[in-house]
PDB file of C-alpha atoms in Angstrom:
ATOM      1  CA  MET U1287     -11.628  -1.363  -9.804  1.00 57.00           C
ATOM      2  CA  THR U1288     -15.355  -0.902  -9.167  1.00 51.00           C
ATOM      3  CA  ALA U1289     -17.486  -0.648  -5.966  1.00 53.00           C
ATOM      4  CA  PRO U1290     -20.418  -3.009  -5.696  1.00 51.00           C
ATOM      5  CA  ALA U1291     -23.643  -1.316  -6.654  1.00 44.00           C
ATOM      6  CA  ASP U1292     -26.207  -0.522  -3.898  1.00 37.00           C
ATOM      7  CA  THR U1293     -24.487  -2.668  -1.305  1.00 40.00           C
ATOM      8  CA  THR U1294     -23.804  -1.661   2.209  1.00 37.00           C
ATOM      9  CA  PRO U1295     -22.805  -4.614   4.310  1.00 37.00           C
ATOM     10  CA  PRO U1296     -24.652  -5.320   7.412  1.00 34.00           C
ATOM     11  CA  PRO U1297     -23.180  -3.799  10.733  1.00 34.00           C
ATOM     12  CA  GLY U1298     -20.430  -6.020  12.164  1.00 35.00           C
ATOM     13  CA  PRO U1299     -18.244  -5.895  15.143  1.00 32.00           C
ATOM     14  CA  ALA U1300     -15.207  -3.452  14.786  1.00 32.00           C
ATOM     15  CA  LEU U1301     -11.815  -4.936  14.859  1.00 30.00           C
ATOM     16  CA  GLY U1302     -10.874  -6.096  18.331  1.00 32.00           C
ATOM     17  CA  SER U1303     -14.541  -5.982  19.710  1.00 31.00           C
ATOM     18  CA  ASP U1304     -13.951  -9.424  20.697  1.00 36.00           C
ATOM     19  CA  PRO U1305     -11.372  -9.703  23.382  1.00 29.00           C
ATOM     20  CA  ALA U1306     -10.717 -13.211  22.621  1.00 33.00           C
ATOM     21  CA  ALA U1307     -10.060 -12.621  19.075  1.00 36.00           C
ATOM     22  CA  ALA U1308      -7.575  -9.655  19.209  1.00 36.00           C
ATOM     23  CA  PRO U1309      -5.678  -7.541  21.802  1.00 35.00           C
ATOM     24  CA  ASP U1310      -7.021  -4.120  22.642  1.00 40.00           C
ATOM     25  CA  LEU U1311      -5.102  -1.821  20.199  1.00 43.00           C
ATOM     26  CA  GLY U1312      -6.497   1.356  21.719  1.00 46.00           C
ATOM     27  CA  PRO U1313      -3.444   2.513  23.532  1.00 46.00           C
ATOM     28  CA  VAL U1314      -1.369   2.038  20.430  1.00 47.00           C
ATOM     29  CA  LEU U1315      -3.799   3.490  17.726  1.00 50.00           C
ATOM     30  CA  GLY U1316      -5.311   6.111  19.944  1.00 52.00           C
ATOM     31  CA  SER U1317      -9.096   6.713  20.374  1.00 55.00           C
ATOM     32  CA  ASP U1318      -8.942  10.420  20.884  1.00 59.00           C
ATOM     33  CA  LEU U1319      -9.506  12.094  17.506  1.00 55.00           C
ATOM     34  CA  SER U1320      -8.210  15.369  18.888  1.00 55.00           C
ATOM     35  CA  LEU U1321      -4.707  13.657  19.000  1.00 64.00           C
ATOM     36  CA  VAL U1322      -4.891  12.324  15.426  1.00 72.00           C
ATOM     37  CA  PRO U1323      -2.029  14.017  13.422  1.00 85.00           C
ATOM     38  CA  ALA U1324      -3.199  16.316  10.517  1.00 90.00           C
ATOM     39  CA  VAL U1325      -3.193  14.830   7.000  1.00 96.00           C
ATOM     40  CA  ARG U1326      -2.513  17.406   4.270  1.00 97.00           C
ATOM     41  CA  PRO U1327      -2.144  17.425   0.552  1.00 98.00           C
ATOM     42  CA  ILE U1328       1.290  17.552  -1.064  1.00 98.00           C
ATOM     43  CA  LEU U1329       2.598  18.188  -4.654  1.00 98.00           C
ATOM     44  CA  LEU U1330       5.925  16.986  -5.708  1.00 99.00           C
ATOM     45  CA  ASP U1331       7.797  17.918  -8.976  1.00 98.00           C
ATOM     46  CA  ALA U1332       9.209  14.633 -10.240  1.00 98.00           C
ATOM     47  CA  GLY U1333      11.190  15.707 -13.140  1.00 96.00           C
ATOM     48  CA  GLY U1334       8.421  17.735 -14.563  1.00 97.00           C
ATOM     49  CA  VAL U1335       5.698  15.234 -13.676  1.00 98.00           C
ATOM     50  CA  GLN U1336       3.335  16.647 -10.815  1.00 98.00           C
ATOM     51  CA  VAL U1337       2.877  13.880  -8.327  1.00 99.00           C
ATOM     52  CA  SER U1338       0.150  14.670  -5.852  1.00 99.00           C
ATOM     53  CA  GLY U1339      -0.492  12.831  -2.573  1.00 99.00           C
ATOM     54  CA  LEU U1340      -1.200  13.063   1.108  1.00 99.00           C
ATOM     55  CA  LEU U1341       1.302  13.779   3.882  1.00 98.00           C
ATOM     56  CA  ALA U1342       1.162  13.157   7.780  1.00 97.00           C
ATOM     57  CA  GLU U1343       4.098  13.887   9.929  1.00 96.00           C
ATOM     58  CA  PRO U1344       4.931  13.170  13.588  1.00 95.00           C
ATOM     59  CA  ALA U1345       4.169  16.134  15.986  1.00 91.00           C
ATOM     60  CA  GLY U1346       6.914  18.827  15.749  1.00 88.00           C
ATOM     61  CA  VAL U1347       8.275  17.772  12.416  1.00 91.00           C
ATOM     62  CA  HIS U1348       6.275  20.079  10.186  1.00 82.00           C
ATOM     63  CA  ASP U1349       6.814  23.094  12.416  1.00 83.00           C
ATOM     64  CA  GLY U1350      10.384  22.372  13.265  1.00 81.00           C
ATOM     65  CA  THR U1351       9.825  22.175  17.002  1.00 84.00           C
ATOM     66  CA  GLY U1352      10.528  18.417  16.937  1.00 82.00           C
ATOM     67  CA  GLY U1353      13.209  16.065  15.692  1.00 86.00           C
ATOM     68  CA  ALA U1354      13.323  14.151  12.408  1.00 92.00           C
ATOM     69  CA  PRO U1355      10.917  11.242  11.866  1.00 97.00           C
ATOM     70  CA  ARG U1356      12.086   7.745  12.333  1.00 97.00           C
ATOM     71  CA  ALA U1357      11.535   7.072   8.671  1.00 98.00           C
ATOM     72  CA  VAL U1358       9.222   7.855   5.812  1.00 99.00           C
ATOM     73  CA  ILE U1359       6.493   5.200   4.891  1.00 99.00           C
ATOM     74  CA  VAL U1360       5.666   5.683   1.211  1.00 99.00           C
ATOM     75  CA  ALA U1361       2.201   4.190   0.497  1.00 99.00           C
ATOM     76  CA  VAL U1362       1.469   3.126  -2.936  1.00 99.00           C
ATOM     77  CA  HIS U1363      -2.099   2.611  -3.928  1.00 98.00           C
ATOM     78  CA  GLY U1364      -3.676  -0.047  -6.162  1.00 97.00           C
ATOM     79  CA  ARG U1365      -5.378  -0.151  -9.534  1.00 95.00           C
ATOM     80  CA  GLY U1366      -8.110   2.378 -10.111  1.00 94.00           C
ATOM     81  CA  MET U1367      -7.635   4.101  -6.722  1.00 96.00           C
ATOM     82  CA  CYS U1368      -5.837   7.005  -5.233  1.00 98.00           C
ATOM     83  CA  ALA U1369      -3.744   8.120  -2.251  1.00 98.00           C
ATOM     84  CA  ASP U1370      -6.804   8.478  -0.137  1.00 98.00           C
ATOM     85  CA  TYR U1371      -7.139   4.711  -0.120  1.00 98.00           C
ATOM     86  CA  PHE U1372      -4.745   4.790   2.954  1.00 98.00           C
ATOM     87  CA  ASN U1373      -6.488   7.455   4.943  1.00 97.00           C
ATOM     88  CA  GLY U1374      -9.232   5.760   6.810  1.00 96.00           C
ATOM     89  CA  LEU U1375     -12.143   5.921   4.529  1.00 93.00           C
ATOM     90  CA  THR U1376     -14.879   5.377   6.984  1.00 92.00           C
ATOM     91  CA  ASP U1377     -12.847   5.593  10.206  1.00 91.00           C
ATOM     92  CA  PRO U1378      -9.927   8.079  10.829  1.00 89.00           C
ATOM     93  CA  LEU U1379      -8.507   5.603  13.225  1.00 89.00           C
ATOM     94  CA  ASN U1380      -8.037   3.169  10.332  1.00 95.00           C
ATOM     95  CA  SER U1381      -5.701   5.523   8.579  1.00 98.00           C
ATOM     96  CA  LEU U1382      -2.228   4.299   7.901  1.00 98.00           C
ATOM     97  CA  LEU U1383      -1.090   7.982   7.578  1.00 98.00           C
ATOM     98  CA  THR U1384      -2.230   8.982  11.128  1.00 96.00           C
ATOM     99  CA  LEU U1385      -1.075   5.688  12.610  1.00 97.00           C
ATOM    100  CA  GLY U1386       2.393   6.002  11.160  1.00 98.00           C
ATOM    101  CA  ALA U1387       2.671   9.672  12.305  1.00 97.00           C
ATOM    102  CA  ARG U1388       1.681   8.807  15.855  1.00 96.00           C
ATOM    103  CA  LEU U1389       4.315   6.163  15.913  1.00 97.00           C
ATOM    104  CA  GLY U1390       7.026   8.641  14.941  1.00 96.00           C
ATOM    105  CA  HIS U1391       7.157   8.043  11.182  1.00 98.00           C
ATOM    106  CA  THR U1392       6.250  10.473   8.407  1.00 98.00           C
ATOM    107  CA  VAL U1393       3.846   8.892   5.972  1.00 99.00           C
ATOM    108  CA  LEU U1394       3.539   9.782   2.278  1.00 99.00           C
ATOM    109  CA  ALA U1395       0.842   8.428   0.321  1.00 99.00           C
ATOM    110  CA  LEU U1396       1.372   9.195  -3.458  1.00 99.00           C
ATOM    111  CA  ASP U1397      -0.931   9.202  -6.388  1.00 99.00           C
ATOM    112  CA  ARG U1398       0.841   7.041  -8.925  1.00 99.00           C
ATOM    113  CA  PRO U1399       1.666   8.587 -12.325  1.00 98.00           C
ATOM    114  CA  GLY U1400      -1.461   8.718 -14.313  1.00 98.00           C
ATOM    115  CA  TYR U1401      -3.725   9.243 -11.209  1.00 98.00           C
ATOM    116  CA  GLY U1402      -4.388  12.390  -9.229  1.00 98.00           C
ATOM    117  CA  LEU U1403      -3.072  15.620 -10.574  1.00 98.00           C
ATOM    118  CA  SER U1404      -0.691  13.899 -12.939  1.00 98.00           C
ATOM    119  CA  ALA U1405      -3.468  12.449 -14.943  1.00 97.00           C
ATOM    120  CA  ARG U1406      -3.825  15.783 -16.731  1.00 96.00           C
ATOM    121  CA  GLN U1407      -0.316  15.528 -18.011  1.00 97.00           C
ATOM    122  CA  LEU U1408      -0.361  11.748 -18.428  1.00 98.00           C
ATOM    123  CA  PRO U1409      -3.874  10.777 -19.649  1.00 97.00           C
ATOM    124  CA  ASP U1410      -2.645   7.447 -20.884  1.00 97.00           C
ATOM    125  CA  GLY U1411      -0.456   6.959 -17.809  1.00 97.00           C
ATOM    126  CA  HIS U1412       2.921   5.120 -17.707  1.00 98.00           C
ATOM    127  CA  SER U1413       4.059   1.511 -17.727  1.00 98.00           C
ATOM    128  CA  LEU U1414       4.857  -0.115 -14.244  1.00 98.00           C
ATOM    129  CA  GLY U1415       8.568   0.539 -14.801  1.00 98.00           C
ATOM    130  CA  GLU U1416       7.987   4.042 -15.913  1.00 98.00           C
ATOM    131  CA  GLN U1417       5.998   4.760 -12.845  1.00 98.00           C
ATOM    132  CA  ALA U1418       8.796   3.453 -10.574  1.00 98.00           C
ATOM    133  CA  VAL U1419      11.129   5.887 -12.087  1.00 98.00           C
ATOM    134  CA  VAL U1420       8.799   8.750 -11.585  1.00 98.00           C
ATOM    135  CA  LEU U1421       8.141   7.904  -7.943  1.00 98.00           C
ATOM    136  CA  HIS U1422      11.884   7.569  -7.229  1.00 98.00           C
ATOM    137  CA  THR U1423      12.309  11.100  -8.637  1.00 98.00           C
ATOM    138  CA  ALA U1424       9.426  12.223  -6.451  1.00 98.00           C
ATOM    139  CA  LEU U1425      11.045  10.732  -3.325  1.00 98.00           C
ATOM    140  CA  ALA U1426      14.358  12.551  -4.243  1.00 98.00           C
ATOM    141  CA  ALA U1427      12.471  15.800  -4.457  1.00 98.00           C
ATOM    142  CA  PHE U1428      10.700  15.087  -1.148  1.00 98.00           C
ATOM    143  CA  ALA U1429      14.027  14.521   0.507  1.00 98.00           C
ATOM    144  CA  GLN U1430      15.320  17.871  -0.554  1.00 97.00           C
ATOM    145  CA  THR U1431      12.583  19.686   1.502  1.00 96.00           C
ATOM    146  CA  HIS U1432      11.603  17.283   4.227  1.00 97.00           C
ATOM    147  CA  PRO U1433      13.501  15.286   6.863  1.00 96.00           C
ATOM    148  CA  THR U1434      13.458  11.503   6.194  1.00 97.00           C
ATOM    149  CA  GLY U1435      15.013   9.958   9.182  1.00 97.00           C
ATOM    150  CA  ALA U1436      16.415   6.534   8.362  1.00 97.00           C
ATOM    151  CA  GLY U1437      15.067   6.616   4.896  1.00 97.00           C
ATOM    152  CA  PHE U1438      12.191   5.457   2.698  1.00 98.00           C
ATOM    153  CA  PHE U1439       9.982   2.314   3.372  1.00 99.00           C
ATOM    154  CA  LEU U1440       7.486   1.125   0.697  1.00 99.00           C
ATOM    155  CA  ALA U1441       4.048  -0.001   1.882  1.00 99.00           C
ATOM    156  CA  ALA U1442       2.023  -0.908  -1.344  1.00 99.00           C
ATOM    157  CA  HIS U1443      -1.395  -2.462  -2.327  1.00 99.00           C
ATOM    158  CA  SER U1444      -2.335  -4.661  -5.266  1.00 97.00           C
ATOM    159  CA  ASP U1445      -1.039  -3.108  -8.548  1.00 97.00           C
ATOM    160  CA  GLY U1446       0.861  -0.542  -6.405  1.00 99.00           C
ATOM    161  CA  GLY U1447       2.727  -3.651  -5.256  1.00 99.00           C
ATOM    162  CA  LYS U1448       3.933  -4.232  -8.828  1.00 99.00           C
ATOM    163  CA  VAL U1449       5.190  -0.698  -9.078  1.00 99.00           C
ATOM    164  CA  ALA U1450       6.885  -1.168  -5.653  1.00 99.00           C
ATOM    165  CA  PHE U1451       8.624  -4.291  -6.935  1.00 99.00           C
ATOM    166  CA  HIS U1452       9.952  -2.319  -9.941  1.00 99.00           C
ATOM    167  CA  MET U1453      11.117   0.398  -7.455  1.00 98.00           C
ATOM    168  CA  ALA U1454      12.850  -2.048  -5.220  1.00 98.00           C
ATOM    169  CA  ALA U1455      14.562  -3.953  -8.143  1.00 98.00           C
ATOM    170  CA  ALA U1456      15.890  -0.599  -9.646  1.00 97.00           C
ATOM    171  CA  GLU U1457      19.438   0.643  -8.750  1.00 92.00           C
ATOM    172  CA  ALA U1458      17.952   3.143  -6.423  1.00 90.00           C
ATOM    173  CA  GLY U1459      15.927   0.590  -4.726  1.00 89.00           C
ATOM    174  CA  GLY U1460      18.907  -0.746  -2.732  1.00 90.00           C
ATOM    175  CA  SER U1461      18.724   2.349  -0.539  1.00 93.00           C
ATOM    176  CA  LEU U1462      15.105   1.591   0.526  1.00 98.00           C
ATOM    177  CA  LEU U1463      14.555   0.268   4.078  1.00 98.00           C
ATOM    178  CA  GLY U1464      12.137  -2.459   3.114  1.00 98.00           C
ATOM    179  CA  LEU U1465       9.054  -3.430   1.067  1.00 99.00           C
ATOM    180  CA  ASP U1466       5.728  -4.417   2.501  1.00 99.00           C
ATOM    181  CA  VAL U1467       3.224  -5.455  -0.104  1.00 99.00           C
ATOM    182  CA  ASN U1468      -0.394  -6.697   0.317  1.00 99.00           C
ATOM    183  CA  GLY U1469      -2.711  -8.086  -2.266  1.00 98.00           C
ATOM    184  CA  CYS U1470      -0.081  -8.721  -4.940  1.00 99.00           C
ATOM    185  CA  GLY U1471       1.062 -12.156  -5.894  1.00 98.00           C
ATOM    186  CA  TRP U1472       2.829 -13.763  -8.895  1.00 99.00           C
ATOM    187  CA  GLN U1473       0.274 -16.021 -10.783  1.00 97.00           C
ATOM    188  CA  TYR U1474      -3.363 -15.001 -11.333  1.00 96.00           C
ATOM    189  CA  ASN U1475      -6.064 -17.125 -10.003  1.00 94.00           C
ATOM    190  CA  PRO U1476      -7.876 -18.500 -13.167  1.00 90.00           C
ATOM    191  CA  GLU U1477     -10.972 -16.666 -12.138  1.00 83.00           C
ATOM    192  CA  ALA U1478      -9.011 -13.346 -12.523  1.00 85.00           C
ATOM    193  CA  ARG U1479      -7.525 -14.132 -16.015  1.00 75.00           C
ATOM    194  CA  HIS U1480     -10.393 -12.851 -18.106  1.00 72.00           C
ATOM    195  CA  PHE U1481      -8.824  -9.550 -19.111  1.00 62.00           C
ATOM    196  CA  PRO U1482     -10.060  -6.968 -19.715  1.00 53.00           C
ATOM    197  CA  ASP U1483     -13.655  -7.917 -18.839  1.00 52.00           C
ATOM    198  CA  THR U1484     -12.873  -8.942 -15.240  1.00 52.00           C
ATOM    199  CA  LEU U1485     -11.414  -5.582 -14.609  1.00 52.00           C
ATOM    200  CA  GLY U1486     -14.061  -3.669 -16.544  1.00 53.00           C
ATOM    201  CA  GLY U1487     -16.709  -4.025 -13.928  1.00 56.00           C
ATOM    202  CA  GLY U1488     -17.359  -7.699 -13.105  1.00 58.00           C
ATOM    203  CA  ALA U1489     -14.653  -7.914 -10.308  1.00 74.00           C
ATOM    204  CA  SER U1490     -16.582  -7.045  -7.355  1.00 82.00           C
ATOM    205  CA  ARG U1491     -16.165 -10.496  -5.749  1.00 85.00           C
ATOM    206  CA  LEU U1492     -12.444 -10.363  -6.476  1.00 89.00           C
ATOM    207  CA  ASN U1493     -11.885  -6.871  -5.258  1.00 90.00           C
ATOM    208  CA  TRP U1494     -13.911  -7.045  -1.998  1.00 92.00           C
ATOM    209  CA  GLY U1495     -14.597 -10.576  -0.892  1.00 91.00           C
ATOM    210  CA  PRO U1496     -17.548 -11.043   1.685  1.00 94.00           C
ATOM    211  CA  LEU U1497     -19.149  -7.720   2.378  1.00 92.00           C
ATOM    212  CA  HIS U1498     -19.381  -8.136   6.027  1.00 96.00           C
ATOM    213  CA  LEU U1499     -15.569  -7.640   6.045  1.00 97.00           C
ATOM    214  CA  TYR U1500     -16.010  -3.911   5.492  1.00 96.00           C
ATOM    215  CA  PRO U1501     -17.592  -1.187   7.763  1.00 96.00           C
ATOM    216  CA  PRO U1502     -21.091  -0.008   6.869  1.00 94.00           C
ATOM    217  CA  GLY U1503     -21.015   2.764   4.168  1.00 94.00           C
ATOM    218  CA  THR U1504     -17.662   1.548   2.825  1.00 94.00           C
ATOM    219  CA  PHE U1505     -18.836   0.904  -0.785  1.00 92.00           C
ATOM    220  CA  ARG U1506     -20.670   4.178  -1.170  1.00 93.00           C
ATOM    221  CA  ALA U1507     -17.722   6.094   0.296  1.00 94.00           C
ATOM    222  CA  SER U1508     -15.350   4.174  -1.824  1.00 94.00           C
ATOM    223  CA  ARG U1509     -16.666   5.786  -5.017  1.00 93.00           C
ATOM    224  CA  SER U1510     -14.734   8.895  -4.026  1.00 95.00           C
ATOM    225  CA  LEU U1511     -11.550   6.951  -4.429  1.00 95.00           C
ATOM    226  CA  LEU U1512     -12.120   5.426  -7.733  1.00 94.00           C
ATOM    227  CA  GLN U1513     -10.221   6.724 -10.848  1.00 95.00           C
ATOM    228  CA  ARG U1514      -9.930   5.794 -14.400  1.00 94.00           C
ATOM    229  CA  VAL U1515      -7.165   3.151 -14.987  1.00 94.00           C
ATOM    230  CA  PRO U1516      -4.602   4.539 -17.508  1.00 96.00           C
ATOM    231  CA  ARG U1517      -4.149   2.693 -20.703  1.00 96.00           C
ATOM    232  CA  HIS U1518      -0.456   2.041 -20.560  1.00 97.00           C
ATOM    233  CA  GLU U1519      -0.959   0.492 -16.990  1.00 96.00           C
ATOM    234  CA  ALA U1520      -3.879  -1.543 -18.047  1.00 94.00           C
ATOM    235  CA  ALA U1521      -2.024  -2.883 -21.039  1.00 94.00           C
ATOM    236  CA  GLN U1522       0.549  -4.486 -18.642  1.00 95.00           C
ATOM    237  CA  THR U1523      -1.839  -6.329 -16.323  1.00 93.00           C
ATOM    238  CA  ALA U1524      -1.627  -9.539 -18.070  1.00 92.00           C
ATOM    239  CA  SER U1525       2.160  -9.557 -18.490  1.00 96.00           C
ATOM    240  CA  TRP U1526       2.852  -9.312 -14.763  1.00 97.00           C
ATOM    241  CA  PRO U1527       3.474 -13.125 -14.270  1.00 98.00           C
ATOM    242  CA  ALA U1528       6.402 -12.623 -16.819  1.00 98.00           C
ATOM    243  CA  GLN U1529       7.657  -9.404 -15.198  1.00 98.00           C
ATOM    244  CA  TYR U1530       7.836 -10.623 -11.681  1.00 99.00           C
ATOM    245  CA  PRO U1531      10.692 -13.242 -12.179  1.00 99.00           C
ATOM    246  CA  ARG U1532      12.927 -10.629 -13.920  1.00 98.00           C
ATOM    247  CA  LEU U1533      12.442  -8.277 -10.904  1.00 98.00           C
ATOM    248  CA  ALA U1534      12.588 -10.484  -7.894  1.00 99.00           C
ATOM    249  CA  GLY U1535      16.146 -11.522  -8.003  1.00 98.00           C
ATOM    250  CA  ARG U1536      17.227  -7.779  -8.012  1.00 98.00           C
ATOM    251  CA  VAL U1537      15.374  -6.959  -4.790  1.00 98.00           C
ATOM    252  CA  THR U1538      18.090  -6.554  -2.195  1.00 97.00           C
ATOM    253  CA  ILE U1539      15.967  -5.289   0.776  1.00 97.00           C
ATOM    254  CA  PRO U1540      13.614  -7.076   3.384  1.00 98.00           C
ATOM    255  CA  VAL U1541      10.307  -8.132   1.927  1.00 99.00           C
ATOM    256  CA  ARG U1542       6.969  -8.883   3.564  1.00 99.00           C
ATOM    257  CA  LEU U1543       4.063 -10.137   1.611  1.00 99.00           C
ATOM    258  CA  THR U1544       0.452 -10.164   3.145  1.00 99.00           C
ATOM    259  CA  PHE U1545      -2.575 -11.781   1.743  1.00 99.00           C
ATOM    260  CA  ALA U1546      -6.081 -11.436   2.990  1.00 98.00           C
ATOM    261  CA  GLU U1547      -8.004 -14.623   4.009  1.00 98.00           C
ATOM    262  CA  HIS U1548     -10.412 -13.884   1.278  1.00 97.00           C
ATOM    263  CA  GLU U1549      -7.887 -12.816  -1.363  1.00 96.00           C
ATOM    264  CA  LEU U1550      -9.183 -14.186  -4.791  1.00 94.00           C
ATOM    265  CA  TRP U1551      -6.850 -12.537  -7.392  1.00 95.00           C
ATOM    266  CA  TRP U1552      -3.981 -14.750  -6.947  1.00 97.00           C
ATOM    267  CA  ARG U1553      -2.905 -18.450  -6.720  1.00 97.00           C
ATOM    268  CA  LEU U1554      -2.056 -18.662  -3.075  1.00 98.00           C
ATOM    269  CA  GLY U1555      -1.453 -22.243  -2.137  1.00 98.00           C
ATOM    270  CA  ASP U1556       1.593 -23.132  -0.083  1.00 97.00           C
ATOM    271  CA  ASP U1557       3.577 -24.270  -3.250  1.00 98.00           C
ATOM    272  CA  ASP U1558       2.611 -21.020  -5.116  1.00 98.00           C
ATOM    273  CA  LEU U1559       3.859 -18.851  -2.432  1.00 98.00           C
ATOM    274  CA  ALA U1560       7.050 -20.950  -1.962  1.00 98.00           C
ATOM    275  CA  GLU U1561       7.822 -20.477  -5.731  1.00 99.00           C
ATOM    276  CA  MET U1562       7.251 -16.733  -5.501  1.00 99.00           C
ATOM    277  CA  THR U1563       9.337 -16.241  -2.468  1.00 99.00           C
ATOM    278  CA  ALA U1564      12.147 -18.459  -3.907  1.00 99.00           C
ATOM    279  CA  LEU U1565      12.716 -15.968  -6.487  1.00 99.00           C
ATOM    280  CA  LEU U1566      13.644 -13.312  -4.070  1.00 99.00           C
ATOM    281  CA  THR U1567      17.070 -14.709  -3.945  1.00 98.00           C
ATOM    282  CA  ALA U1568      18.931 -11.442  -2.938  1.00 98.00           C
ATOM    283  CA  ALA U1569      16.425 -10.232  -0.500  1.00 98.00           C
ATOM    284  CA  PRO U1570      18.019 -10.620   3.156  1.00 97.00           C
ATOM    285  CA  HIS U1571      14.665 -11.416   4.658  1.00 98.00           C
ATOM    286  CA  VAL U1572      11.450 -12.579   3.219  1.00 99.00           C
ATOM    287  CA  ALA U1573       8.133 -13.068   5.294  1.00 98.00           C
ATOM    288  CA  VAL U1574       4.739 -14.105   4.147  1.00 99.00           C
ATOM    289  CA  GLU U1575       1.513 -13.539   6.137  1.00 98.00           C
ATOM    290  CA  ARG U1576      -2.130 -14.315   5.837  1.00 98.00           C
ATOM    291  CA  LEU U1577      -4.503 -11.822   7.405  1.00 98.00           C
ATOM    292  CA  PRO U1578      -7.810 -13.319   8.840  1.00 98.00           C
ATOM    293  CA  GLU U1579     -11.032 -11.610   8.336  1.00 98.00           C
ATOM    294  CA  ALA U1580      -9.852  -9.583   5.362  1.00 98.00           C
ATOM    295  CA  GLY U1581     -10.713  -9.199   1.759  1.00 97.00           C
ATOM    296  CA  HIS U1582      -8.600  -7.910  -1.063  1.00 96.00           C
ATOM    297  CA  ASN U1583      -9.024  -4.162  -0.109  1.00 96.00           C
ATOM    298  CA  ILE U1584      -7.411  -4.623   3.216  1.00 98.00           C
ATOM    299  CA  SER U1585      -6.995  -0.914   4.132  1.00 98.00           C
ATOM    300  CA  LEU U1586     -10.587  -0.257   3.593  1.00 97.00           C
ATOM    301  CA  GLY U1587     -11.836  -3.156   5.860  1.00 97.00           C
ATOM    302  CA  HIS U1588     -12.292  -3.945   9.620  1.00 97.00           C
ATOM    303  CA  ALA U1589      -8.771  -5.530   9.476  1.00 98.00           C
ATOM    304  CA  ALA U1590      -7.119  -2.249   8.319  1.00 98.00           C
ATOM    305  CA  ARG U1591      -5.783  -1.406  11.730  1.00 98.00           C
ATOM    306  CA  ALA U1592      -4.375  -4.876  12.229  1.00 98.00           C
ATOM    307  CA  TYR U1593      -2.680  -4.815   8.979  1.00 98.00           C
ATOM    308  CA  HIS U1594      -1.350  -1.353   9.315  1.00 99.00           C
ATOM    309  CA  VAL U1595       0.174  -1.996  12.788  1.00 98.00           C
ATOM    310  CA  ARG U1596       1.954  -5.001  11.370  1.00 98.00           C
ATOM    311  CA  ALA U1597       3.287  -2.960   8.453  1.00 99.00           C
ATOM    312  CA  VAL U1598       4.691  -0.464  10.845  1.00 99.00           C
ATOM    313  CA  ALA U1599       6.140  -3.204  13.006  1.00 98.00           C
ATOM    314  CA  PHE U1600       7.937  -4.597   9.954  1.00 99.00           C
ATOM    315  CA  LEU U1601       9.407  -1.161   9.342  1.00 99.00           C
ATOM    316  CA  GLU U1602      10.634  -1.227  12.874  1.00 98.00           C
ATOM    317  CA  GLU U1603      12.231  -4.737  12.338  1.00 98.00           C
ATOM    318  CA  CYS U1604      13.979  -3.293   9.239  1.00 98.00           C
ATOM    319  CA  LEU U1605      15.351  -0.507  11.250  1.00 97.00           C
ATOM    320  CA  LEU U1606      16.641  -2.970  13.726  1.00 96.00           C
ATOM    321  CA  ARG U1607      18.326  -5.005  11.014  1.00 91.00           C
ATOM    322  CA  GLY U1608      19.748  -1.948   9.486  1.00 84.00           C
ATOM    323  CA  ARG U1609      21.298  -0.858  12.854  1.00 80.00           C
ATOM    324  CA  ALA U1610      22.651  -4.343  13.324  1.00 74.00           C
ATOM    325  CA  GLY U1611      24.133  -4.233   9.714  1.00 74.00           C
ATOM    326  CA  THR U1612      22.009  -7.422   8.693  1.00 70.00           C
ATOM    327  CA  ARG U1613      19.274  -5.652   6.859  1.00 65.00           C
TER     328      ARG U1613
END
């Protein structure tokens, strides 16, 4: 993924600045930065693979003065990015990590195998399925040293969503609380099929959409997030439409799919989405949402808070279903 060169969008209203357009989320998200939970780096040994990432915990969990978190949100980044994608690039209040922690959940954003510190060990990366195995091992290691509450919930973006589907379809995936994926469909938009050229540097329009959807300074700041796409991961990009049907029927947890209003990577007609969700035959609940005023990189845009709040709300719904025994 590449950031547009020398482009900083014109100043635009922050999410929720129009009272008629959205409710005031201040009391929920918190506007006092002194109350924002700390985000710290973490390193997990996943069967010999060093998986790096970021961790935010509710007050009292880290020092043992409080109880266990409600659950653990596992954030899985997209192609060519890293765990910092979820940490409020230009505004700390847009961070999924701090929002989730303030609402009682631990948030664990992981660098996928081949990214972050594991890039030294895995310069060519792993296939999507192999990444899923490593991340399941990393979560097991995390659970040995950290309280996990009701369990793990996946929140994934773009190609991270592909890995998350592999995780949910695996035998260990049945113990997950739910799967929340944004920016990952089934069939590619014809405009996005020109691999590898589209992914090599000509994909700014696909990756971002209209520039006014992002806060000023986003594109310059996003360069700190960009990482080389590992070879084994890149090799599987074109095969995703064949992989998804083999995975979908094995997903047995609730699924929510979110697509930005200006999402351009995928075919997103009503029939396309109906065909995609129809393959999730074992999932007890499937929801599809379209997020207005958003481009592909939702968590970097003005719509980040709206999306993150909805993702946490879906987790809470999954907890309710689990309590009722209906998943």
